């Protein structure tokens, strides 16, 4: 009689999974020129041993525009944020480490535009 119980638990867990989707469009510029450092779209999971889980990594195009898309099946609510690594505000960009900025996004938003 244990098999039906295991099957019911598996079905209820599968039904609780939701597809979380994020699409972020934007344009990155730095002091009137475009910075071609990486832009990372990341998802933060509250119930994970590793709280940062990268959904996608992209580099901006030659005009600075970018589009980050990612999705995952989640049991719990997720907090989305965009992490941008850049060298803005640094005089000698090639010899300096990158800076990091994070932009919090609402998990219920399907699309967010950052300009």
Coordinates of C-alpha atoms in Angstrom, one line a residue:
X1 CA 0.0 0.0 0.0
X2 CA 3.0 2.4 0.0
X3 CA 3.1 2.8 -3.8
X4 CA -0.1 4.9 -4.0
X5 CA 1.1 7.3 -1.3
X6 CA 4.5 7.8 -3.1
X7 CA 2.6 8.4 -6.3
X8 CA 0.3 11.1 -4.8
X9 CA 3.3 12.9 -3.2
X10 CA 5.1 13.0 -6.6
X11 CA 2.0 14.3 -8.4
X12 CA 1.3 17.0 -5.9
X13 CA 5.0 18.2 -6.1
X14 CA 4.8 18.3 -9.9
X15 CA 1.6 20.3 -9.8
X16 CA 3.2 22.9 -7.5
X17 CA 6.0 23.6 -10.0
X18 CA 5.5 26.9 -11.9
X19 CA 7.4 28.2 -14.9
X20 CA 9.1 31.5 -13.9
X21 CA 10.0 33.6 -17.0
X22 CA 12.0 36.8 -17.2
X23 CA 12.8 38.9 -20.2
X24 CA 14.9 42.0 -19.7
X25 CA 15.7 44.5 -22.5
X26 CA 17.9 47.5 -22.1
X27 CA 20.7 49.6 -23.4
X28 CA 24.0 50.1 -21.5
X29 CA 26.1 53.2 -22.1
X30 CA 29.0 54.7 -20.1
X31 CA 29.9 58.3 -20.4
X32 CA 28.4 58.7 -23.9
X33 CA 30.0 55.5 -25.2
X34 CA 29.0 51.9 -25.0
X35 CA 30.5 49.5 -22.5
X36 CA 30.9 45.9 -23.9
X37 CA 31.4 44.2 -20.5
X38 CA 29.1 41.3 -19.6
X39 CA 25.6 41.7 -18.4
X40 CA 24.2 38.8 -16.3
X41 CA 20.6 38.0 -15.7
X42 CA 20.3 36.1 -12.5
X43 CA 17.6 34.5 -10.4
X44 CA 17.8 34.4 -6.6
X45 CA 16.4 31.4 -4.9
X46 CA 15.4 31.8 -1.3
X47 CA 15.3 28.0 -0.5
X48 CA 18.6 27.1 -2.1
X49 CA 21.9 26.2 -0.4
X50 CA 23.5 28.3 -3.2
X51 CA 21.4 31.5 -3.2
X52 CA 22.6 32.8 -6.6
X53 CA 21.6 30.8 -9.7
X54 CA 22.5 32.4 -13.1
X55 CA 19.7 32.2 -15.6
X56 CA 21.6 33.8 -18.6
X57 CA 24.7 35.7 -19.4
X58 CA 24.9 38.1 -22.4
X59 CA 27.1 40.8 -23.8
X60 CA 25.6 43.9 -25.2
X61 CA 25.6 44.5 -29.0
X62 CA 27.8 47.2 -30.6
X63 CA 25.2 49.9 -29.8
X64 CA 24.9 48.9 -26.2
X65 CA 21.5 47.1 -26.3
X66 CA 20.9 43.8 -24.6
X67 CA 18.2 41.2 -24.1
X68 CA 18.4 38.7 -21.3
X69 CA 15.9 35.9 -21.2
X70 CA 15.6 33.1 -18.8
X71 CA 13.1 30.7 -17.2
X72 CA 13.0 27.9 -14.7
X73 CA 10.5 25.7 -13.0
X74 CA 10.2 26.8 -9.3
X75 CA 8.3 25.5 -6.3
X76 CA 8.6 28.7 -4.3
X77 CA 8.4 32.4 -5.1
X78 CA 11.6 33.7 -6.7
X79 CA 13.2 37.1 -6.5
X80 CA 14.7 38.3 -9.8
X81 CA 17.5 40.7 -10.3
X82 CA 19.9 41.9 -13.0
X83 CA 23.5 42.1 -12.2
X84 CA 25.7 44.2 -14.5
X85 CA 29.5 44.1 -14.4
X86 CA 31.0 47.2 -15.9
X87 CA 34.0 49.6 -15.8
X88 CA 32.1 52.9 -15.9
X89 CA 33.5 55.8 -13.9
X90 CA 37.0 54.3 -14.1
X91 CA 39.7 56.4 -15.9
X92 CA 41.8 53.5 -17.1
X93 CA 39.2 50.9 -17.9
X94 CA 41.5 48.2 -19.3
X95 CA 43.7 47.8 -16.2
X96 CA 41.0 48.1 -13.6
X97 CA 38.7 45.4 -12.2
X98 CA 35.0 45.5 -13.1
X99 CA 32.3 47.1 -10.9
X100 CA 29.0 45.4 -10.2
X101 CA 25.6 46.9 -9.9
X102 CA 22.4 45.0 -9.2
X103 CA 18.8 46.0 -10.2
X104 CA 16.0 44.3 -8.3
X105 CA 13.1 43.1 -10.5
X106 CA 9.6 42.0 -9.4
X107 CA 9.2 38.3 -9.9
X108 CA 5.6 38.7 -11.2
X109 CA 6.6 41.0 -14.1
X110 CA 6.9 39.2 -17.5
X111 CA 9.0 41.9 -19.1
X112 CA 10.9 44.9 -17.6
X113 CA 12.6 47.5 -19.7
X114 CA 15.7 49.3 -18.2
X115 CA 17.0 52.3 -20.0

